[in-house]
Short mmCIF file of C-alpha atoms and ligand atoms in Angstrom, two decimals:
data_model
loop_
_atom_site.label_atom_id
_atom_site.label_comp_id
_atom_site.label_asym_id
_atom_site.label_seq_id
_atom_site.Cartn_x
_atom_site.Cartn_y
_atom_site.Cartn_z
CA MET Y 149 5.60 11.53 -8.96
CA ASP Y 150 4.48 12.10 -5.38
CA PRO Y 151 2.98 8.75 -4.30
CA LEU Y 152 0.11 10.72 -2.71
CA LYS Y 153 -1.05 12.09 -6.06
CA GLY Y 154 -4.45 10.76 -7.08
CA LYS Y 155 -4.62 8.34 -4.12
CA LYS Y 156 -7.61 7.94 -1.80
CA VAL Y 157 -6.65 8.57 1.81
CA LEU Y 158 -9.15 7.83 4.57
CA VAL Y 159 -8.30 9.85 7.69
CA GLY Y 160 -9.67 8.89 11.09
CA VAL Y 161 -9.57 11.57 13.79
CA THR Y 162 -10.04 10.61 17.44
CA GLY Y 163 -10.81 12.68 20.52
CA GLY Y 164 -7.64 14.20 21.90
CA ILE Y 165 -6.36 17.77 21.96
CA ALA Y 166 -4.02 16.98 19.04
CA ALA Y 167 -7.16 16.65 16.87
CA TYR Y 168 -6.65 20.26 15.78
CA LYS Y 169 -3.42 19.15 14.04
CA ALA Y 170 -5.46 16.81 11.85
CA VAL Y 171 -6.86 19.89 10.10
CA GLU Y 172 -3.39 20.86 8.77
CA LEU Y 173 -2.62 17.23 7.99
CA VAL Y 174 -5.75 16.89 5.84
CA ARG Y 175 -4.91 20.18 4.13
CA SER Y 176 -1.39 18.88 3.30
CA LEU Y 177 -2.70 15.58 1.96
CA LYS Y 178 -5.00 17.53 -0.37
CA LYS Y 179 -2.20 19.90 -1.35
CA HIS Y 180 -0.07 16.93 -2.43
CA GLY Y 181 -2.84 15.65 -4.68
CA ALA Y 182 -4.62 13.04 -2.53
CA GLU Y 183 -8.38 12.67 -2.30
CA VAL Y 184 -9.38 12.67 1.36
CA LYS Y 185 -12.38 11.47 3.33
CA VAL Y 186 -12.57 11.95 7.10
CA ILE Y 187 -14.17 9.90 9.86
CA LEU Y 188 -14.50 11.64 13.22
CA THR Y 189 -15.20 9.76 16.43
CA PRO Y 190 -18.08 11.35 18.40
CA PHE Y 191 -15.57 12.66 20.99
CA ALA Y 192 -13.27 14.11 18.25
CA GLU Y 193 -16.21 16.24 17.09
CA LYS Y 194 -16.03 18.08 20.43
CA PHE Y 195 -12.46 19.19 19.57
CA VAL Y 196 -12.76 19.85 15.82
CA ASN Y 197 -15.56 20.82 13.55
CA ARG Y 198 -17.20 18.71 10.82
CA LEU Y 199 -17.57 21.78 8.59
CA THR Y 200 -13.80 22.47 8.68
CA PHE Y 201 -13.01 19.05 7.23
CA GLU Y 202 -15.90 19.15 4.74
CA THR Y 203 -14.65 22.49 3.42
CA LEU Y 204 -11.04 21.27 3.16
CA THR Y 205 -11.76 17.89 1.56
CA GLY Y 206 -14.82 18.73 -0.52
CA ASN Y 207 -16.29 15.50 0.86
CA LYS Y 208 -18.91 14.70 3.46
CA VAL Y 209 -17.49 13.93 6.93
CA PHE Y 210 -18.56 10.63 8.54
CA ILE Y 211 -19.33 10.26 12.24
CA ASP Y 212 -22.01 7.55 12.43
CA TRP Y 213 -24.30 5.39 10.29
CA GLN Y 214 -27.17 7.88 10.13
CA GLU Y 215 -27.62 7.74 6.37
CA ASN Y 216 -26.34 4.34 5.36
CA PRO Y 217 -25.90 1.18 7.46
CA LEU Y 218 -23.09 0.05 5.11
CA THR Y 219 -20.97 3.21 5.54
CA HIS Y 220 -18.09 1.26 7.19
CA ILE Y 221 -17.96 -1.24 4.30
CA ASN Y 222 -18.13 1.46 1.62
CA LEU Y 223 -15.36 3.53 3.25
CA SER Y 224 -13.12 0.48 3.79
CA ARG Y 225 -13.48 -0.41 0.09
CA TRP Y 226 -12.86 3.17 -1.02
CA ALA Y 227 -9.52 3.79 0.74
CA ASP Y 228 -6.05 3.14 -0.72
CA VAL Y 229 -4.62 3.82 2.72
CA PHE Y 230 -6.21 4.39 6.13
CA LEU Y 231 -4.52 6.83 8.52
CA ILE Y 232 -5.69 7.54 12.06
CA ALA Y 233 -4.16 10.78 13.36
CA PRO Y 234 -4.26 11.56 16.16
CA CYS Y 235 -5.03 8.11 17.48
CA THR Y 236 -5.87 8.06 21.20
CA VAL Y 237 -4.59 5.13 23.28
CA ASN Y 238 -8.24 4.19 23.75
CA THR Y 239 -8.79 3.76 19.98
CA LEU Y 240 -5.37 2.11 19.61
CA SER Y 241 -6.26 -0.44 22.29
CA LYS Y 242 -9.71 -1.08 20.82
CA ILE Y 243 -8.11 -1.77 17.42
CA ALA Y 244 -5.62 -4.16 19.05
CA SER Y 245 -8.54 -6.04 20.64
CA GLY Y 246 -10.75 -6.08 17.54
CA ILE Y 247 -13.45 -3.90 19.06
CA GLY Y 248 -15.80 -2.01 16.75
CA ASP Y 249 -17.94 0.29 18.90
CA ASN Y 250 -18.16 3.35 16.64
CA LEU Y 251 -17.95 4.05 12.90
CA LEU Y 252 -14.16 4.54 12.97
CA THR Y 253 -13.25 1.32 14.80
CA THR Y 254 -15.85 -0.67 12.81
CA THR Y 255 -14.36 0.62 9.54
CA VAL Y 256 -10.92 -0.52 10.78
CA LEU Y 257 -12.37 -4.03 11.27
CA ALA Y 258 -13.65 -4.05 7.70
CA TYR Y 259 -10.46 -2.58 6.17
CA LYS Y 260 -7.98 -4.92 4.48
CA GLY Y 261 -5.28 -2.47 3.30
CA ASN Y 262 -2.44 -0.54 4.96
CA LEU Y 263 -3.41 0.95 8.31
CA ILE Y 264 -1.26 3.69 9.88
CA LEU Y 265 -1.76 4.91 13.44
CA ALA Y 266 -0.20 8.16 14.66
CA PRO Y 267 -0.83 8.17 18.43
CA ALA Y 268 -0.82 11.19 20.72
CA ALA Y 269 -1.26 10.88 24.48
CA ASN Y 270 -0.02 11.84 27.90
CA PRO Y 271 3.36 10.02 28.37
CA ALA Y 272 2.11 7.95 31.34
CA MET Y 273 -0.90 6.81 29.33
CA TYR Y 274 1.21 6.03 26.25
CA ASN Y 275 3.64 3.97 28.32
CA ASN Y 276 0.98 2.24 30.40
CA PRO Y 277 1.85 -1.50 30.30
CA ALA Y 278 -1.52 -2.42 28.76
CA VAL Y 279 -1.07 0.17 25.99
CA LYS Y 280 2.54 -0.97 25.43
CA GLU Y 281 1.33 -4.53 24.97
CA ASN Y 282 -1.34 -3.39 22.54
CA ARG Y 283 1.21 -1.42 20.53
CA GLU Y 284 3.42 -4.50 20.24
CA LYS Y 285 0.42 -6.58 19.18
CA LEU Y 286 -0.43 -4.12 16.42
CA LYS Y 287 3.15 -3.94 15.14
CA LYS Y 288 3.31 -7.74 14.97
CA ARG Y 289 0.17 -7.62 12.81
CA GLY Y 290 1.97 -5.34 10.35
CA ILE Y 291 0.14 -2.17 11.36
CA THR Y 292 2.36 0.91 11.13
CA ILE Y 293 2.68 3.07 14.23
CA VAL Y 294 4.22 6.50 13.69
CA GLU Y 295 5.70 6.93 17.14
CA PRO Y 296 4.86 10.18 18.97
CA GLU Y 297 7.62 12.64 19.68
CA TYR Y 298 9.18 13.92 22.85
CA GLY Y 299 8.07 17.38 23.92
CA ILE Y 300 5.94 19.53 26.20
CA LEU Y 301 2.32 18.39 25.95
CA ALA Y 302 -1.03 20.13 26.37
CA CYS Y 303 -1.24 18.62 29.88
CA GLU Y 304 1.97 20.60 30.60
CA GLU Y 305 3.95 17.42 31.16
CA GLU Y 306 7.14 16.73 29.25
CA GLY Y 307 7.72 13.35 27.61
CA GLU Y 308 7.01 11.06 24.68
CA GLY Y 309 3.45 11.67 23.56
CA LYS Y 310 3.31 14.56 21.08
CA LEU Y 311 1.72 13.70 17.73
CA ALA Y 312 4.54 13.04 15.23
CA ASN Y 313 5.55 15.86 12.93
CA GLU Y 314 3.19 16.30 9.97
CA GLU Y 315 5.89 15.72 7.31
CA LYS Y 316 6.92 12.50 9.03
CA ILE Y 317 3.33 11.20 9.02
CA LEU Y 318 3.05 12.08 5.30
CA GLU Y 319 6.25 10.13 4.59
CA TYR Y 320 4.72 7.02 6.20
CA VAL Y 321 1.59 7.46 4.06
CA ARG Y 322 3.77 7.77 0.94
CA LYS Y 323 5.66 4.63 1.91
CA SER Y 324 2.49 2.63 2.38
CA LEU Y 325 1.32 3.76 -1.07
CA SER Y 326 4.58 2.68 -2.76
CA ALA Y 327 5.46 -0.83 -3.91
CA PRO Y 328 8.15 -2.47 -1.72
CA LEU Y 329 10.55 -2.66 -4.67
CA LEU Y 330 13.65 -2.44 -2.44
CA LYS Y 331 12.46 -4.57 0.47
CA ASP Y 332 15.39 -6.14 2.38
CA LYS Y 333 17.91 -4.05 0.41
CA LYS Y 334 20.51 -2.05 2.33
CA VAL Y 335 21.10 1.26 0.58
CA LEU Y 336 23.94 3.61 1.47
CA ILE Y 337 23.81 7.15 0.09
CA THR Y 338 26.49 9.81 0.45
CA CYS Y 339 25.53 13.44 -0.07
CA GLY Y 340 26.37 17.05 0.59
CA ALA Y 341 29.69 18.86 0.51
CA THR Y 342 32.89 17.85 2.25
CA ARG Y 343 35.09 20.50 3.87
CA GLU Y 344 38.88 20.56 3.98
CA TYR Y 345 40.17 22.94 6.64
CA MET Y 346 43.27 25.10 6.31
CA ASP Y 347 42.96 26.39 9.89
CA PRO Y 348 40.29 25.99 12.62
CA VAL Y 349 37.82 28.33 10.85
CA ARG Y 350 38.62 28.34 7.09
CA PHE Y 351 38.04 25.60 4.61
CA ILE Y 352 37.74 24.52 0.94
CA SER Y 353 34.30 23.25 -0.01
CA ASN Y 354 31.61 23.55 -2.70
CA GLU Y 355 27.98 24.55 -3.28
CA SER Y 356 26.31 21.14 -2.88
CA SER Y 357 23.04 21.40 -0.91
CA GLY Y 358 22.50 17.66 -0.35
CA GLU Y 359 19.02 17.91 -1.87
CA MET Y 360 19.63 15.23 -4.51
CA GLY Y 361 21.04 12.74 -2.00
CA PHE Y 362 18.24 13.39 0.49
CA SER Y 363 15.64 12.98 -2.29
CA LEU Y 364 17.21 9.66 -3.33
CA ALA Y 365 17.12 8.54 0.31
CA ARG Y 366 13.42 9.39 0.64
CA VAL Y 367 12.47 7.50 -2.50
CA CYS Y 368 14.51 4.42 -1.45
CA TRP Y 369 12.76 4.52 1.94
CA TRP Y 370 9.32 4.78 0.26
CA PHE Y 371 10.28 1.62 -1.64
CA SER Y 372 10.98 -0.15 1.71
CA ALA Y 373 14.80 -0.15 1.60
CA GLN Y 374 16.89 0.10 4.77
CA VAL Y 375 18.53 3.45 4.13
CA LYS Y 376 21.58 5.05 5.67
CA VAL Y 377 22.82 8.47 4.59
CA ILE Y 378 26.37 9.69 5.12
CA ALA Y 379 26.03 13.45 4.84
CA GLY Y 380 28.61 16.17 4.60
CA PHE Y 381 27.51 19.79 4.92
CA THR Y 382 23.98 20.34 3.62
CA THR Y 383 21.42 23.11 3.45
CA ALA Y 384 18.46 21.02 2.24
CA GLN Y 385 15.84 19.61 4.61
CA ALA Y 386 17.03 16.21 5.85
CA PRO Y 387 14.56 13.32 5.46
CA PHE Y 388 12.61 12.33 8.58
CA CYS Y 389 12.73 8.58 8.40
CA VAL Y 390 16.29 7.56 7.56
CA GLU Y 391 19.46 7.20 9.59
CA ILE Y 392 21.95 10.03 8.97
CA VAL Y 393 25.64 9.97 9.87
CA LYS Y 394 27.43 13.31 9.65
CA ILE Y 395 30.98 13.63 8.29
CA ARG Y 396 33.16 16.62 7.51
CA SER Y 397 36.15 15.71 5.34
CA ALA Y 398 36.81 13.34 2.42
CA GLN Y 399 38.91 11.23 4.79
CA GLU Y 400 35.99 10.84 7.25
CA LEU Y 401 33.65 10.05 4.35
CA ARG Y 402 36.04 7.40 3.06
CA ALA Y 403 36.28 5.76 6.50
CA GLU Y 404 32.46 5.59 6.87
CA VAL Y 405 31.91 4.26 3.35
CA LEU Y 406 34.57 1.55 3.71
CA LYS Y 407 33.14 0.53 7.10
CA GLU Y 408 29.71 -0.05 5.53
CA LEU Y 409 30.70 -1.39 2.11
CA ASN Y 410 30.44 -5.13 2.77
CA ASN Y 411 27.08 -4.62 4.42
CA THR Y 412 25.60 -2.63 1.52
CA ASP Y 413 23.56 -3.83 -1.46
CA ILE Y 414 23.43 -0.48 -3.23
CA LEU Y 415 25.87 2.40 -2.79
CA ILE Y 416 24.96 5.77 -4.30
CA MET Y 417 27.91 8.18 -4.19
CA ASN Y 418 26.20 11.53 -4.54
CA ALA Y 419 28.52 13.48 -2.20
CA ALA Y 420 30.33 16.42 -3.74
CA VAL Y 421 33.77 15.52 -2.45
CA ALA Y 422 36.33 18.32 -2.44
CA ASP Y 423 39.06 17.08 -4.79
CA TYR Y 424 41.87 18.91 -2.97
CA LYS Y 425 42.81 19.65 0.60
CA PRO Y 426 45.44 21.91 2.16
CA VAL Y 427 48.67 19.99 2.77
CA ARG Y 428 48.79 21.46 6.28
CA ARG Y 429 45.98 22.27 8.68
CA GLU Y 430 47.19 25.02 10.99
CA SER Y 431 46.23 24.52 14.61
CA LYS Y 432 45.76 28.31 15.12
CA LYS Y 433 43.83 30.73 12.94
CA LEU Y 434 46.13 32.11 10.23
CA SER Y 435 46.63 35.85 10.56
CA LYS Y 436 46.42 38.20 7.64
CA LYS Y 437 49.46 38.63 5.36
CA SER Y 438 49.80 40.54 2.11
CA LYS Y 439 49.97 37.24 0.18
CA LEU Y 440 49.17 33.65 1.04
CA THR Y 441 50.12 30.60 -0.97
CA LEU Y 442 48.11 27.55 -0.18
CA GLU Y 443 49.63 24.20 -1.03
CA LEU Y 444 47.00 21.60 -1.89
CA GLU Y 445 47.07 17.86 -2.31
CA LYS Y 446 44.51 15.47 -3.77
CA THR Y 447 41.90 13.85 -1.53
CA PRO Y 448 41.34 10.09 -1.96
CA ASP Y 449 38.99 9.17 -4.82
CA ILE Y 450 36.55 7.15 -2.72
CA LEU Y 451 34.39 6.00 -5.61
CA GLU Y 452 37.36 4.67 -7.54
CA GLU Y 453 38.60 2.78 -4.48
CA VAL Y 454 35.14 1.31 -3.82
CA GLY Y 455 34.94 0.31 -7.50
CA ARG Y 456 38.10 -1.75 -7.00
CA LEU Y 457 37.00 -3.28 -3.69
CA LYS Y 458 33.30 -4.00 -4.30
CA LYS Y 459 32.02 -7.56 -4.51
CA ASN Y 460 28.25 -7.66 -4.96
CA THR Y 461 27.43 -4.03 -4.22
CA LEU Y 462 25.64 -2.14 -6.98
CA LEU Y 463 27.59 1.08 -7.44
CA ILE Y 464 26.13 4.37 -8.69
CA GLY Y 465 28.22 7.49 -9.22
CA PHE Y 466 27.57 11.06 -10.29
CA ALA Y 467 29.49 13.29 -12.67
CA LEU Y 468 29.21 17.03 -13.11
CA GLU Y 469 30.99 18.12 -16.27
CA SER Y 470 31.24 21.43 -18.11
CA GLU Y 471 32.37 19.87 -21.39
CA ASP Y 472 31.92 16.61 -23.27
CA LEU Y 473 29.43 15.50 -20.60
CA ILE Y 474 28.44 12.07 -21.94
CA ASN Y 475 31.89 10.89 -23.01
CA ARG Y 476 33.51 11.94 -19.76
CA ALA Y 477 30.78 10.28 -17.73
CA LYS Y 478 31.12 7.08 -19.79
CA GLU Y 479 34.85 7.10 -19.13
CA LYS Y 480 34.17 7.44 -15.35
CA LEU Y 481 31.62 4.62 -15.48
CA LYS Y 482 34.33 2.33 -16.82
CA ARG Y 483 37.33 3.59 -14.85
CA LYS Y 484 35.49 3.54 -11.51
CA ASN Y 485 33.80 0.17 -12.23
CA LEU Y 486 30.27 1.60 -11.79
CA ASP Y 487 26.94 0.00 -12.65
CA MET Y 488 25.33 3.37 -13.37
CA ILE Y 489 26.38 7.00 -13.55
CA ILE Y 490 24.22 10.11 -13.53
CA ALA Y 491 25.78 12.88 -15.60
CA ASN Y 492 24.64 16.45 -14.92
CA PRO Y 493 25.57 19.69 -16.67
CA PRO Y 494 26.72 22.47 -14.29
CA GLU Y 495 23.63 24.63 -14.97
CA VAL Y 496 21.49 22.33 -12.75
CA MET Y 497 23.26 23.76 -9.69
CA GLY Y 498 20.77 26.02 -7.97
CA ALA Y 499 18.28 25.73 -10.87
CA LYS Y 500 14.53 25.17 -10.38
CA TYR Y 501 14.55 22.18 -12.75
CA HIS Y 502 16.83 19.17 -12.90
CA LYS Y 503 18.22 17.40 -15.92
CA GLY Y 504 20.90 14.95 -16.91
CA PHE Y 505 21.72 11.58 -18.43
CA LEU Y 506 21.40 8.18 -16.83
CA ILE Y 507 24.20 6.05 -18.25
CA THR Y 508 24.85 2.32 -17.93
CA SER Y 509 27.08 0.08 -20.06
CA GLU Y 510 23.98 -0.64 -22.14
CA LYS Y 511 22.15 2.61 -22.62
CA ILE Y 512 21.97 6.36 -22.20
CA GLU Y 513 18.71 8.03 -21.21
CA GLU Y 514 18.19 11.76 -21.05
CA PHE Y 515 15.86 13.13 -18.38
CA VAL Y 516 14.44 16.54 -17.51
CA PHE Y 517 12.22 17.06 -14.47
CA GLY Y 518 10.80 19.97 -12.51
CA SER Y 519 12.55 18.96 -9.28
CA LYS Y 520 15.34 16.82 -7.85
CA LEU Y 521 12.75 14.66 -6.09
CA GLU Y 522 11.23 13.74 -9.46
CA SER Y 523 14.69 12.96 -10.87
CA ALA Y 524 15.40 10.84 -7.79
CA PHE Y 525 12.16 8.92 -8.37
CA PHE Y 526 13.14 8.28 -12.00
CA ILE Y 527 16.68 7.15 -11.05
CA ILE Y 528 15.54 4.77 -8.30
CA LYS Y 529 12.80 3.32 -10.54
CA ARG Y 530 15.47 2.58 -13.18
CA LEU Y 531 17.68 1.11 -10.48
CA THR Y 532 14.98 -1.30 -9.35
CA SER Y 533 14.44 -2.54 -12.91
CA PHE Y 534 18.24 -2.91 -13.19
CA ILE Y 535 18.22 -5.16 -10.08
CA SER Y 536 15.38 -7.33 -11.32
CA SER Y 537 16.75 -7.70 -14.88
N1 LIG E 202 34.14 11.21 -5.83
C1 LIG E 202 34.74 10.49 -4.82
N2 LIG E 202 35.91 10.92 -4.26
C2 LIG E 202 36.49 12.08 -4.70
C3 LIG E 202 35.89 12.83 -5.73
C4 LIG E 202 34.70 12.36 -6.26
O1 LIG E 202 34.23 9.44 -4.42
N3 LIG E 202 37.61 12.50 -4.14
C5 LIG E 202 32.89 10.71 -6.43
C6 LIG E 202 31.67 11.62 -6.31
O2 LIG E 202 30.89 11.31 -5.18
C7 LIG E 202 30.92 11.33 -7.61
C8 LIG E 202 32.00 10.92 -8.58
O3 LIG E 202 33.15 10.58 -7.80
O4 LIG E 202 30.04 10.22 -7.49
C9 LIG E 202 32.38 11.92 -9.61
O5 LIG E 202 32.82 13.12 -9.07
P1 LIG E 202 33.54 14.19 -9.99
O6 LIG E 202 34.06 15.28 -9.09
O7 LIG E 202 32.71 14.57 -11.15
O8 LIG E 202 34.66 13.32 -10.56
P2 LIG E 202 36.17 13.20 -10.43
O9 LIG E 202 36.49 11.76 -10.45
O10 LIG E 202 36.67 14.00 -9.28
O11 LIG E 202 36.60 13.77 -11.80
P3 LIG E 202 37.14 15.17 -12.33
O12 LIG E 202 38.55 14.88 -12.54
O13 LIG E 202 36.35 15.37 -13.55
O14 LIG E 202 36.88 16.20 -11.26
#
């Protein structure tokens, strides 16, 4: 279910020191199931070797027209997506001006699909007014620029100019290979565990890693949604391309969700909210006694409240149940006024696979996948058909 799987990715590599990072990038694209062809500019070949890319991709590397005068046309027709990484400001500016003076820039002129540029440059060069203007021009034309990151560069200067992180570049490629099924939709996703403190250092919480919520956020972003994640405590890798707001307690989560509700098309409540909190939070660390009785009170049921308040927001909840999974989830669907609920048995916690039931008022579908990302893909796909039906 990785959008890269089976897709043809044309990678252009230009002549900057970050060209060595293109080797790992090509390796990752292959690892995720893409077929890759590489075009090197003549200057890039001084930094990285043709044989390296030919070995990694299993395809011939292209530098000029030596064998076929139609190479640029053939490559532009072959690619599902065209990524240039690293892209020097020279190549970026030539593309903005429509110049085709080598095989790479000429192939760009012939290419009609999604073009992604991942620039890397000295900060002064990247922010040169002419380059800035060219970047704006390209963005207006719908070309994706994966902005470089801040850091210490090979020229030993510090600033914005480091080639973007490899995973981030891959996410942009995945997005450009996915249909914009959620374009213009604002999606709010809650995830992770909340914590309810009894003193400054001790708390009640749960095992949630946030992986499911982060996976849902990635898939929504691939489908062109505007995604915001409200995350409690998580151990999973956070997605690179979505806005994340951190919260700690159920009360903070409630405040954030209610603030966003009227500005949200789809709300996915995946957070594992602690159901109880200590009645008192001690200001000083409790010292040891032979016995301690902790008085707890219920936290607000945010999903139920949102179910009462919502107007046009599509509402998706989760239910983890040890017994009578489907009936209990169906009861929650109704009581909390949800459009969809995902019911999971407790054994999915920490397991290598993921399974559950997707329940709406109309049907129940069982699913079993090898990962939470695959389940997330399935859930969001169903959600998009729900919207369009
Ligand atoms: N939820 C919430 N606020 C809470 C507890 C849960 O918004 N205080 C949301 C969760 O994000 C999830 C759904 O409610 O989407 C179901 O959570 P679950 O703990 O299974 O349900 P509860 O309503 O707490 O039911 P139970 O009595 O079975 O624990």
